[in-house]
Amino acid sequence: MLTKKIVPLQSFLSVVSRRAGHLAGRHYDVIVVGGGHAGTEAAAAAARVGAETLLVTQKIHTIGVLSCNPSLGGVGKGQLVKEVDALDGLCGRAGDWAGIYFSILNRRKGPAVWGPRAQLDRQRYREFIQSELLCTPRLTVLEGAVEELMVTDANPQEPGRHRVTGIRLANDSDPILASSVVLTTGTFLSGSLFMGRTTSPGGRIGDAPSSAGISNTLRDRLGLRMGRLKTGTPPRILKDSVDFSLAKFQPPDSIPSPFSFLNTHVRCKPEEQQSCYLTYTTPGVERVVRETLHLNCHVQQDTKGPRYCPSIESRVLRFPGRSHQVWLEPEGVNSDLLYPQGLTMTMPPEMQLRLIREIPPFHRAEIHTPGYGVHYDYVCPTQLSPALQVKSAQGLFLAGQINGTTGYEEAAAQGVWAGANAARSALSMPPVTLSRTESYIGVLIDDLVTRGVTEPYRMFTSRAEFRTSLRPDNADLRLTLKGFEEVGCVSSFRYQETVRVRDSLQEALTALQSLTMSPPAWRKKLPDIRMIVRYFVCLFFSGMEVLQYQDVSFEMLESVFPECLSPYKEFSQRLKIEAVYRPHCELQKRDIERIQREENMSLPQDIDYFSLPVSLSVEVRQILDRVRPSTLGAATRLPGVTPAAIVHLLNYVWHKGQKEKRAHKRQLHQKEDREEELSARNAS
Amino acid sequence: RYFFALASCRLTPPHRRLCTGDGGPAGLADAQTVFALSSGYGRCGVAVIRVSGPASMTALRSMAGLKHRLPPPRTALLRSITDPRTEEVLDRGLVLWFPGPHSFTGEDSAEFHVHGGPAVIAAVLQALGSVPGMRPAEAGEFTRRAFQAGKLGLTEVEGLGDLIHAETEAQRRQALRQMSGELGRLYQDWSRKLKRCLAHVEAFIDFSEDELIEDGVLNQVDTSVLNLQTEIERHLKDERRGERLRSGVQVVIAGATNAGKSSLLNTLCQRPAAIVSPIAGTTRDVVETALDVGGFPILLSDTAGLRDSPDLVEREGVRRARERVEQADLTLVVVDGSHLPPDDGEAAVFLQDHLSGVLPTQDQCLLVLNKVDLLTEETKQKLEADLSRVPGLPPLCFISCHTNEGLQHFLTELHNRVKTLCGDPLSGAPTLTQARHRAHLQQCVAALAQYQRYRDADLALAAEGVRLALTGLGRITGRVGAEEILDIIFKDFCIGK
C-alpha cells in the first residue's frame, strides 16, 4: 500500500464538486457530515461496506487536518489505531505514510501495554487521507456548510421515534436525501474559541462553527440531552528561534514499527527520522500563569476539560511548585514550526510569549500562532445504541468529539464503527456490535453508551479489563476476520492475508507444542538459559514452555530446530508474545465467556420499564429507563442495578426467547404443512 | 528425586500443568467447582454439604476414600470422610454421586451427609476448600447454575429472583455484622492499600512515558505488595487473629424508652441480665445474651430505648441500637400496651408510625405489646380483635413481663420464626462465611505472588496480578471499578497528555 502514488491535491479538488447544485434532490445511502478523523473513517467505512456515500465538509482542503498535536498513537491510543487498521480503516496506513519519528512507548513494560506512536508530517498525513478518499469507490466529497439536519416528526405508533431523512446545505433550498446520516462535528458544534479575554464563534482557528440548525434539531426536535466540554491547543513556535542545546534529545526507535498490519516497513527511512526534545517548566512559568489569571476566561469557566490533557494553567494551579514536562515535537519534514506539547494555553498572545520565554530553550523564541481554547457541545452518549445510532432517531449516527471523547484515535475508532453501521442500516442489514471482551473499540463504545461521560473521555489501557488478551499485536486476529465475515468493512485482500497469518501462527504454535525434550536435553541445546525445574511439575518441556522464559527468543529455538521452525521466522515476535500470554488468556476465557453470554441476551429497546410485570424497585426501574441498556451485560455494569434485578430481567428475556422460539416453530410447522399440501396437490 | 518424578510421570502421562518461567499462574487455576452447606444449622442431626462442578469427582474420591473405584451414581454410600491433606478422619457419613447432566445443577455433583455439629461442618468445608479447583459458592450460585443448565421449571424460575434477593439480603446482613468489627477494618485497610498499589502501577503503565512519574513509585508498590502478601499470609495461618464470629440467629429487642425491653430480655433468659428500673433510658449499651429457643441458637440483644436525648452517652446508645436493628435477622419491637390510644382506628395508625420509626424494613419483625396487665380485659379483647383486622401489621403478641401473661404464645411464635430463619443456611452460619473469606484471601495471596514473579519481565502481567488480588478481596469488601482507580491516579499524579 505504501507504494501507492499520492494524487496531487489540485487534481483532487478538480474531481470533486465545490458546488452542490446538481446534487440537490439526490438520494444517498449515507451522508457523513465532517471531514476530521471520525468523518473520514466513517465515510470510507460506509463506502467499503457498499453504501453510496457523500462526505460533506466546510473546506475540502482541510480534510484529514491534524488540528492539534502532530502525532498518532501512544499508550492505549496505539491499540485503537491498530484496531482501526484491522477493520481496514485509514489512520494506520496514513500514519505509516506520514510518520517522521517512530517509537514504541512502554517498550520495557510488556507487549500488552506497548504503545506504538509516531510524530507525523501534517502535510503528508492530509495528502494520504485525501488521496485515499479519492480512490474509494462509491464515495463523493462535497464542500459546503450543512444548514439543517432533517428528521421526520415522531412516529405516532412509536412515540419519541424519529427517522432521519437528509440534510439541507446553506444557500440551497433543495435538500440532499439519505437513509443514514453520520454527524462528526468535532469541536464545531456551537463551538466558541477563547484567547485571553476575547471569545469568538468557531470550531478551529480560521474556521466557522457548524450552523445552529444542527444543534437545534438535536436539542429541540429530537430532545437530546446535551452538555458542554472544553479543550485547547498550544502555541506553535518558530523552530529557528529555539535553542535546542538547552533541551534533552530523545532518540526515535532505530527501526520504526509500522502501525498497519499490511505494512512491513514505513515510508520514512530509519536514518531520516526527525528529532524530539524534552525540557521542563520553571518557577517563572507558574508566576506568569498566576499574574495573568484575571485575563484568562477559558480557565475561569467551570466547563469540564480533560484531566489528562490539561492546559499549563490548570497544571500549575493544581500541582504548584513542581516542574512539568514539555516535549518539543517536529511538525513536518519541511515545516519550520515546532509543537510544544504540554503548553496548551489560553492567555492573551503577548502573555503567551512572556510565558514560553521563561522556559530555557525558548528564551528567544517567537510564536507563529498563539494557543487557544475551544468550548463545544456534545450529546450525552448514553442516548446512543452500541452501534452509535441515536436511539430516538432511526438512521442518525454520531461519532467523535460530539460523543464526549477527546483524541484522534478515539474519534477514528468511533468513525469506523458508526460508518459501517450507518451503511448497514441504509442497506437494511442488522446492526453489528463489538464486545468489550474483544477490542478496545468495544471498551470505548460500551463505556460511552452505558456510563456516559463527565469529562472528555480518553482511552487508557487500564480501562480494558481484558488487557492481556487485547494486545496491539493480535488486533488483526481479533477484528479483521469479524470485519470481513460479519461487518463487511474489510477488503478481501486484507482478509486473505489475515487468514494466512492466522493459519501460520496456529501451525507454528502446534509445532512448538510438539517439540518436547527433557530439561537436561534443553540445557544442552540452550546452554545460556537458566532453567528452573520443579521436579513435580514438569518432566518434559515443550518448545512453547521454553519460549515462555524471559531470555529465550524464537530465533534461539529456530536455530535449534531449523527444519520445523524456520518457515515461521516472520512471526518470531508474535509467537514469543503469544507463548508468554497464552496461559493468562486461558484463565481470562471463563470471565470473557460469561460476559459474552450476558451480552448475547439483548433487552428490547422499547420496553416500558415502569410497567414491566416483574418485581423491580422503583430506583432500579428509573435507572434502567434512563440508560436503556441494550443487553443484559450492559445492565449488570450499571451502578445501582442489583443482582436480584438482573435475575428478574434474565427471567424476562428468557421467557420472551421461549415465546419467540415457540412462535418460530409454529411458523415452521405451518410452512411445512403448506409445502406438504402443495406437494400433495402437485402429485395428484 | 528426579528418578521418582520420572517414574510417576510414566504412570500419569498427559496430565501436566503449563509452566511459565518458574511456575506459571498455577495458584489461580480455574475455580469452577463450588461447594456450600445446603441444610440449615442449629438443631439438626444431619448436615448436607453440596458440591457442583467438574472437580466434584476429585473431591469425592479424595475425601471419601474412593481412590480406586468409581462410586455408583445416585446411591448412598457410608464412608469415612477424611481431610485429603492430613488423611485425618473428620466424620463418618453418607456420600452421594450425581453425574451430570442428571443432577440438580446439570453439572457433576456430589453430596456429603455428615453429622450436624458445627465443628464437623467447619472441618469438612475447610477440607473441601483445600481440594484444587474448589471454592465456596456465592449466594444463589447453585440455583443460578441450575437455571443456566435449563434445569428449573417455569414456576421455579419465577421464584428465582426473590430467592436470590433473600440470599443476598441474608449475606448482606451477615457481611455487615462482620465488617463492622476488627476484621472488617482489617479487610478495608488491605483493600485501600491494594487500590493504591494498583493505581500506581496503572499510572506507571499509562502515563510514565510522557509524564513525570518517577521509577520510585514502582519501588513503593513493591514494598507495599510484599508487606500485604506477608500480612495476609500470616492472617491465614494464624486462626486466632480473626475475631470470633458470633453465631446464632441475631434477635434484637428495640422500641421506645420504658416499653419494657429489658424486662423482656430478663423474662426470656430467666435471670436479671439487664438492669430494670422505672426511669426512662436505663439501658444505654447493648446487652447481649446467648439463648436456646426450642433447640435453636439465638443471640438476643437488648438495646437502648429510641429517643432524642441531649445526653451524649445515651445518644451513643441510641446509635448502637439503630446499628443493631440494621444488622438483625429478627427484630422484636416492644410497645407499651397501656399507652396505646384508646380509639381503635388510631391504635393501628399509631403502631404503623411507631414501626416505621424503629425499623428500616418491616419484613422480619414481631410486634410485642407489653404491660397488658394494666389493661382491662375488655379493652384488651377489643384491641386484639381490631388490630388483627389491620393489613400490613406484623404478627402481634400481647404479653406482660410482670405477670408472664401471654408468654407461652409469644415463645411459640418466636420459636417458629427462628426455625424458619435457621432453615436458611446463609442467615448466620459463620463457618461458611469464614470458608469463603479464606478462599478469596488465598486467591489474593496467589495473585500478589504473580506480581512479584512478573515485576521485572512484564509489567502488564504483574499489574494483572494486582488486579486479580483486588478482585479477590473485592468479593469480600465490595467491587472496585476502573473509574475508582483512575480517580486515585489523577489525585496522586500530575498527569498531562
mmCIF file of C-alpha atoms in Angstrom, chain A residues 197-466:
data_model
loop_
_atom_site.group_PDB
_atom_site.id
_atom_site.type_symbol
_atom_site.label_atom_id
_atom_site.label_comp_id
_atom_site.label_asym_id
_atom_site.label_seq_id
_atom_site.Cartn_x
_atom_site.Cartn_y
_atom_site.Cartn_z
ATOM 1 C CA ARG A 197 -10.498 37.715 27.394
ATOM 2 C CA THR A 198 -11.777 37.508 23.835
ATOM 3 C CA THR A 199 -14.288 34.962 22.693
ATOM 4 C CA SER A 200 -15.313 34.286 19.115
ATOM 5 C CA PRO A 201 -17.504 31.659 17.500
ATOM 6 C CA GLY A 202 -15.537 28.927 15.706
ATOM 7 C CA GLY A 203 -14.560 25.284 15.757
ATOM 8 C CA ARG A 204 -10.882 25.741 14.952
ATOM 9 C CA ILE A 205 -8.841 28.865 14.410
ATOM 10 C CA GLY A 206 -9.801 30.211 10.972
ATOM 11 C CA ASP A 207 -12.926 28.030 10.669
ATOM 12 C CA ALA A 208 -16.541 28.887 11.449
ATOM 13 C CA PRO A 209 -18.569 26.692 13.800
ATOM 14 C CA SER A 210 -21.240 24.415 12.394
ATOM 15 C CA SER A 211 -24.611 26.020 11.876
ATOM 16 C CA ALA A 212 -27.082 26.473 14.682
ATOM 17 C CA GLY A 213 -29.525 24.391 12.618
ATOM 18 C CA ILE A 214 -27.845 21.104 13.581
ATOM 19 C CA SER A 215 -27.814 21.988 17.275
ATOM 20 C CA ASN A 216 -31.473 22.961 17.089
ATOM 21 C CA THR A 217 -32.521 19.686 15.510
ATOM 22 C CA LEU A 218 -30.619 17.651 18.075
ATOM 23 C CA ARG A 219 -31.752 19.663 21.059
ATOM 24 C CA ASP A 220 -35.275 20.753 20.186
ATOM 25 C CA ARG A 221 -36.666 18.340 17.595
ATOM 26 C CA LEU A 222 -35.070 15.168 18.964
ATOM 27 C CA GLY A 223 -34.963 16.332 22.585
ATOM 28 C CA LEU A 224 -31.429 15.011 23.161
ATOM 29 C CA ARG A 225 -29.622 15.851 26.389
ATOM 30 C CA MET A 226 -26.502 17.854 25.579
ATOM 31 C CA GLY A 227 -23.582 19.183 27.568
ATOM 32 C CA ARG A 228 -20.564 21.361 27.072
ATOM 33 C CA LEU A 229 -16.870 20.470 27.192
ATOM 34 C CA LYS A 230 -13.632 22.310 26.596
ATOM 35 C CA THR A 231 -10.204 21.599 25.195
ATOM 36 C CA GLY A 232 -7.245 23.617 23.959
ATOM 37 C CA THR A 233 -4.098 23.701 21.846
ATOM 38 C CA PRO A 234 -0.631 25.178 22.471
ATOM 39 C CA PRO A 235 1.023 27.980 20.506
ATOM 40 C CA ARG A 236 3.195 26.944 17.525
ATOM 41 C CA ILE A 237 6.770 28.150 17.778
ATOM 42 C CA LEU A 238 9.269 29.068 15.037
ATOM 43 C CA LYS A 239 11.892 26.330 15.003
ATOM 44 C CA ASP A 240 14.770 28.696 14.159
ATOM 45 C CA SER A 241 14.201 30.688 17.314
ATOM 46 C CA VAL A 242 14.595 27.681 19.640
ATOM 47 C CA ASP A 243 17.876 26.861 21.374
ATOM 48 C CA PHE A 244 17.868 23.040 21.212
ATOM 49 C CA SER A 245 21.175 22.813 23.084
ATOM 50 C CA LEU A 246 19.224 23.544 26.281
ATOM 51 C CA ALA A 247 16.833 20.617 25.793
ATOM 52 C CA LYS A 248 17.332 16.869 26.090
ATOM 53 C CA PHE A 249 17.465 14.889 22.833
ATOM 54 C CA GLN A 250 15.017 11.983 22.659
ATOM 55 C CA PRO A 251 16.015 9.450 20.003
ATOM 56 C CA PRO A 252 13.396 7.573 17.953
ATOM 57 C CA ASP A 253 13.374 3.754 17.649
ATOM 58 C CA SER A 254 16.260 2.641 15.452
ATOM 59 C CA ILE A 255 13.875 0.508 13.389
ATOM 60 C CA PRO A 256 10.405 2.059 13.028
ATOM 61 C CA SER A 257 7.490 -0.368 13.584
ATOM 62 C CA PRO A 258 4.575 0.252 11.247
ATOM 63 C CA PHE A 259 1.015 0.720 12.564
ATOM 64 C CA SER A 260 -0.645 -1.171 9.743
ATOM 65 C CA PHE A 261 -0.757 -4.955 9.572
ATOM 66 C CA LEU A 262 -0.377 -4.602 5.798
ATOM 67 C CA ASN A 263 2.975 -2.825 6.011
ATOM 68 C CA THR A 264 6.292 -4.392 6.792
ATOM 69 C CA HIS A 265 8.066 -1.034 6.906
ATOM 70 C CA VAL A 266 7.209 2.666 6.948
ATOM 71 C CA ARG A 267 7.820 5.297 4.290
ATOM 72 C CA CYS A 268 10.380 7.239 6.272
ATOM 73 C CA LYS A 269 13.854 5.682 6.276
ATOM 74 C CA PRO A 270 15.143 4.898 9.781
ATOM 75 C CA GLU A 271 18.047 7.334 9.496
ATOM 76 C CA GLU A 272 15.849 10.111 8.087
ATOM 77 C CA GLN A 273 13.666 10.299 11.205
ATOM 78 C CA GLN A 274 13.293 13.729 12.831
ATOM 79 C CA SER A 275 14.212 14.542 16.416
ATOM 80 C CA CYS A 276 12.187 15.222 19.525
ATOM 81 C CA TYR A 277 13.424 17.052 22.579
ATOM 82 C CA LEU A 278 12.363 17.241 26.198
ATOM 83 C CA THR A 279 12.502 20.211 28.555
ATOM 84 C CA TYR A 280 10.867 21.350 31.790
ATOM 85 C CA THR A 281 8.902 24.336 33.034
ATOM 86 C CA THR A 282 10.451 26.743 35.546
ATOM 87 C CA PRO A 283 9.022 28.651 38.543
ATOM 88 C CA GLY A 284 8.759 31.651 36.204
ATOM 89 C CA VAL A 285 6.028 29.852 34.245
ATOM 90 C CA GLU A 286 3.903 29.486 37.364
ATOM 91 C CA ARG A 287 4.389 33.188 38.163
ATOM 92 C CA VAL A 288 3.194 34.266 34.721
ATOM 93 C CA VAL A 289 0.135 31.984 34.960
ATOM 94 C CA ARG A 290 -0.836 33.444 38.329
ATOM 95 C CA GLU A 291 -0.298 37.032 37.188
ATOM 96 C CA THR A 292 -2.426 36.601 34.053
ATOM 97 C CA LEU A 293 -5.240 34.623 35.599
ATOM 98 C CA HIS A 294 -7.598 37.620 35.534
ATOM 99 C CA LEU A 295 -7.039 37.922 31.755
ATOM 100 C CA ASN A 296 -7.935 34.292 31.086
ATOM 101 C CA CYS A 297 -11.605 33.480 30.819
ATOM 102 C CA HIS A 298 -11.129 29.917 29.495
ATOM 103 C CA VAL A 299 -9.504 28.833 32.752
ATOM 104 C CA GLN A 300 -12.094 30.587 34.900
ATOM 105 C CA GLN A 301 -15.001 28.812 33.205
ATOM 106 C CA ASP A 302 -16.157 25.751 35.054
ATOM 107 C CA THR A 303 -16.791 23.705 31.910
ATOM 108 C CA LYS A 304 -15.145 20.296 32.192
ATOM 109 C CA GLY A 305 -11.848 19.873 30.398
ATOM 110 C CA PRO A 306 -9.780 16.734 30.095
ATOM 111 C CA ARG A 307 -7.976 15.797 33.316
ATOM 112 C CA TYR A 308 -5.202 14.148 31.375
ATOM 113 C CA CYS A 309 -4.618 16.805 28.746
ATOM 114 C CA PRO A 310 -4.847 19.894 30.927
ATOM 115 C CA SER A 311 -3.666 23.342 29.937
ATOM 116 C CA ILE A 312 -0.444 24.555 31.514
ATOM 117 C CA GLU A 313 -2.601 26.920 33.566
ATOM 118 C CA SER A 314 -4.591 24.140 35.214
ATOM 119 C CA ARG A 315 -1.457 22.045 35.678
ATOM 120 C CA VAL A 316 0.434 24.639 37.678
ATOM 121 C CA LEU A 317 -2.692 25.607 39.598
ATOM 122 C CA ARG A 318 -3.406 22.008 40.580
ATOM 123 C CA PHE A 319 0.174 20.962 41.265
ATOM 124 C CA PRO A 320 2.025 24.134 42.270
ATOM 125 C CA GLY A 321 5.744 24.230 42.949
ATOM 126 C CA ARG A 322 6.664 21.468 40.519
ATOM 127 C CA SER A 323 8.289 21.461 37.149
ATOM 128 C CA HIS A 324 6.290 19.959 34.309
ATOM 129 C CA GLN A 325 7.471 18.234 31.164
ATOM 130 C CA VAL A 326 7.376 19.974 27.779
ATOM 131 C CA TRP A 327 8.015 17.976 24.622
ATOM 132 C CA LEU A 328 9.376 19.728 21.541
ATOM 133 C CA GLU A 329 7.898 17.925 18.563
ATOM 134 C CA PRO A 330 8.552 18.426 14.838
ATOM 135 C CA GLU A 331 5.562 19.463 12.704
ATOM 136 C CA GLY A 332 6.871 18.006 9.441
ATOM 137 C CA VAL A 333 9.882 17.399 7.222
ATOM 138 C CA ASN A 334 9.691 20.793 5.570
ATOM 139 C CA SER A 335 7.883 22.697 8.297
ATOM 140 C CA ASP A 336 9.689 25.488 10.123
ATOM 141 C CA LEU A 337 7.357 25.144 13.104
ATOM 142 C CA LEU A 338 7.629 23.310 16.392
ATOM 143 C CA TYR A 339 4.826 21.907 18.552
ATOM 144 C CA PRO A 340 5.464 22.349 22.304
ATOM 145 C CA GLN A 341 3.425 19.527 23.792
ATOM 146 C CA GLY A 342 2.317 20.249 27.357
ATOM 147 C CA LEU A 343 1.995 24.005 26.852
ATOM 148 C CA THR A 344 -1.686 24.282 25.952
ATOM 149 C CA MET A 345 -2.630 27.822 26.997
ATOM 150 C CA THR A 346 -5.390 30.340 26.509
ATOM 151 C CA MET A 347 -3.978 33.601 27.885
ATOM 152 C CA PRO A 348 -3.609 36.704 25.676
ATOM 153 C CA PRO A 349 -0.924 36.274 22.949
ATOM 154 C CA GLU A 350 1.584 38.729 24.447
ATOM 155 C CA MET A 351 1.402 36.870 27.769
ATOM 156 C CA GLN A 352 1.899 33.557 25.961
ATOM 157 C CA LEU A 353 5.180 34.909 24.611
ATOM 158 C CA ARG A 354 6.187 36.028 28.093
ATOM 159 C CA LEU A 355 5.387 32.587 29.469
ATOM 160 C CA ILE A 356 7.264 30.464 26.949
ATOM 161 C CA ARG A 357 10.360 32.666 27.281
ATOM 162 C CA GLU A 358 10.542 31.568 30.907
ATOM 163 C CA ILE A 359 11.463 28.088 29.616
ATOM 164 C CA PRO A 360 15.226 27.816 28.860
ATOM 165 C CA PRO A 361 15.240 26.547 25.233
ATOM 166 C CA PHE A 362 12.599 29.178 24.353
ATOM 167 C CA HIS A 363 14.410 32.163 25.867
ATOM 168 C CA ARG A 364 14.441 33.920 22.487
ATOM 169 C CA ALA A 365 11.561 32.003 20.887
ATOM 170 C CA GLU A 366 8.982 33.562 18.581
ATOM 171 C CA ILE A 367 5.360 32.427 18.382
ATOM 172 C CA HIS A 368 3.902 31.695 14.953
ATOM 173 C CA THR A 369 0.295 31.022 16.013
ATOM 174 C CA PRO A 370 -0.842 31.573 19.597
ATOM 175 C CA GLY A 371 -2.586 28.847 21.582
ATOM 176 C CA TYR A 372 -6.318 28.999 22.266
ATOM 177 C CA GLY A 373 -9.158 27.131 23.941
ATOM 178 C CA VAL A 374 -12.389 25.740 22.471
ATOM 179 C CA HIS A 375 -15.775 25.160 24.088
ATOM 180 C CA TYR A 376 -18.167 22.887 22.232
ATOM 181 C CA ASP A 377 -21.424 20.964 22.594
ATOM 182 C CA TYR A 378 -21.580 17.218 22.968
ATOM 183 C CA VAL A 379 -24.517 14.824 23.065
ATOM 184 C CA CYS A 380 -24.726 12.715 26.223
ATOM 185 C CA PRO A 381 -23.692 9.384 24.718
ATOM 186 C CA THR A 382 -25.960 7.243 26.889
ATOM 187 C CA GLN A 383 -28.634 8.167 24.328
ATOM 188 C CA LEU A 384 -26.843 6.068 21.715
ATOM 189 C CA SER A 385 -27.076 2.365 20.919
ATOM 190 C CA PRO A 386 -23.892 0.240 20.833
ATOM 191 C CA ALA A 387 -23.982 0.748 17.060
ATOM 192 C CA LEU A 388 -23.585 4.504 17.821
ATOM 193 C CA GLN A 389 -27.052 5.286 16.480
ATOM 194 C CA VAL A 390 -29.177 7.821 18.332
ATOM 195 C CA LYS A 391 -31.831 5.640 19.966
ATOM 196 C CA SER A 392 -34.639 8.067 19.259
ATOM 197 C CA ALA A 393 -33.739 8.746 15.616
ATOM 198 C CA GLN A 394 -33.575 5.898 13.139
ATOM 199 C CA GLY A 395 -30.571 6.365 10.829
ATOM 200 C CA LEU A 396 -28.799 9.122 12.774
ATOM 201 C CA PHE A 397 -25.296 8.150 13.900
ATOM 202 C CA LEU A 398 -22.784 10.161 15.943
ATOM 203 C CA ALA A 399 -19.021 9.706 16.190
ATOM 204 C CA GLY A 400 -16.046 11.529 17.641
ATOM 205 C CA GLN A 401 -15.932 14.502 19.974
ATOM 206 C CA ILE A 402 -19.690 15.008 19.610
ATOM 207 C CA ASN A 403 -19.942 11.931 21.880
ATOM 208 C CA GLY A 404 -17.741 13.485 24.539
ATOM 209 C CA THR A 405 -14.405 11.871 23.676
ATOM 210 C CA THR A 406 -11.043 13.501 23.050
ATOM 211 C CA GLY A 407 -8.245 12.454 20.709
ATOM 212 C CA TYR A 408 -7.763 11.486 17.071
ATOM 213 C CA GLU A 409 -7.635 7.781 17.749
ATOM 214 C CA GLU A 410 -10.843 7.684 19.806
ATOM 215 C CA ALA A 411 -12.582 9.645 17.023
ATOM 216 C CA ALA A 412 -11.275 7.374 14.272
ATOM 217 C CA ALA A 413 -12.358 4.263 16.200
ATOM 218 C CA GLN A 414 -15.917 5.529 16.584
ATOM 219 C CA GLY A 415 -15.892 6.746 12.972
ATOM 220 C CA VAL A 416 -15.200 3.297 11.528
ATOM 221 C CA TRP A 417 -17.886 1.710 13.641
ATOM 222 C CA ALA A 418 -20.530 4.406 13.097
ATOM 223 C CA GLY A 419 -19.785 4.478 9.350
ATOM 224 C CA ALA A 420 -20.068 0.714 8.983
ATOM 225 C CA ASN A 421 -23.308 0.645 10.956
ATOM 226 C CA ALA A 422 -24.772 3.632 9.083
ATOM 227 C CA ALA A 423 -24.135 1.788 5.825
ATOM 228 C CA ARG A 424 -25.642 -1.428 7.174
ATOM 229 C CA SER A 425 -28.704 0.420 8.383
ATOM 230 C CA ALA A 426 -29.139 2.107 4.984
ATOM 231 C CA LEU A 427 -28.756 -1.229 3.207
ATOM 232 C CA SER A 428 -31.290 -2.865 5.591
ATOM 233 C CA MET A 429 -28.741 -5.084 7.302
ATOM 234 C CA PRO A 430 -28.893 -5.662 11.069
ATOM 235 C CA PRO A 431 -26.551 -3.587 13.266
ATOM 236 C CA VAL A 432 -23.277 -5.075 14.482
ATOM 237 C CA THR A 433 -21.711 -4.536 17.899
ATOM 238 C CA LEU A 434 -18.242 -5.038 19.329
ATOM 239 C CA SER A 435 -17.852 -6.503 22.788
ATOM 240 C CA ARG A 436 -15.513 -5.068 25.389
ATOM 241 C CA THR A 437 -14.078 -8.552 25.685
ATOM 242 C CA GLU A 438 -12.741 -8.480 22.133
ATOM 243 C CA SER A 439 -11.484 -4.945 21.482
ATOM 244 C CA TYR A 440 -10.587 -1.521 22.830
ATOM 245 C CA ILE A 441 -13.152 -0.082 20.408
ATOM 246 C CA GLY A 442 -15.717 -2.218 22.235
ATOM 247 C CA VAL A 443 -14.499 -0.898 25.600
ATOM 248 C CA LEU A 444 -14.689 2.676 24.315
ATOM 249 C CA ILE A 445 -18.216 2.336 22.935
ATOM 250 C CA ASP A 446 -19.503 0.349 25.921
ATOM 251 C CA ASP A 447 -18.125 2.912 28.385
ATOM 252 C CA LEU A 448 -19.710 5.733 26.374
ATOM 253 C CA VAL A 449 -23.159 4.272 25.881
ATOM 254 C CA THR A 450 -23.612 2.645 29.286
ATOM 255 C CA ARG A 451 -21.776 5.023 31.628
ATOM 256 C CA GLY A 452 -21.746 8.294 29.718
ATOM 257 C CA VAL A 453 -19.064 10.941 30.233
ATOM 258 C CA THR A 454 -18.457 13.700 32.761
ATOM 259 C CA GLU A 455 -15.228 14.921 31.161
ATOM 260 C CA PRO A 456 -13.639 14.368 27.745
ATOM 261 C CA TYR A 457 -13.087 10.595 27.510
ATOM 262 C CA ARG A 458 -9.645 9.301 26.640
ATOM 263 C CA MET A 459 -8.593 5.689 26.236
ATOM 264 C CA PHE A 460 -6.244 4.138 28.789
ATOM 265 C CA THR A 461 -5.111 0.550 28.872
ATOM 266 C CA SER A 462 -6.409 0.346 32.451
ATOM 267 C CA ARG A 463 -9.982 0.744 31.179
ATOM 268 C CA ALA A 464 -9.809 -2.641 29.441
ATOM 269 C CA GLU A 465 -10.416 -5.482 31.912
ATOM 270 C CA PHE A 466 -9.039 -7.996 29.444
#
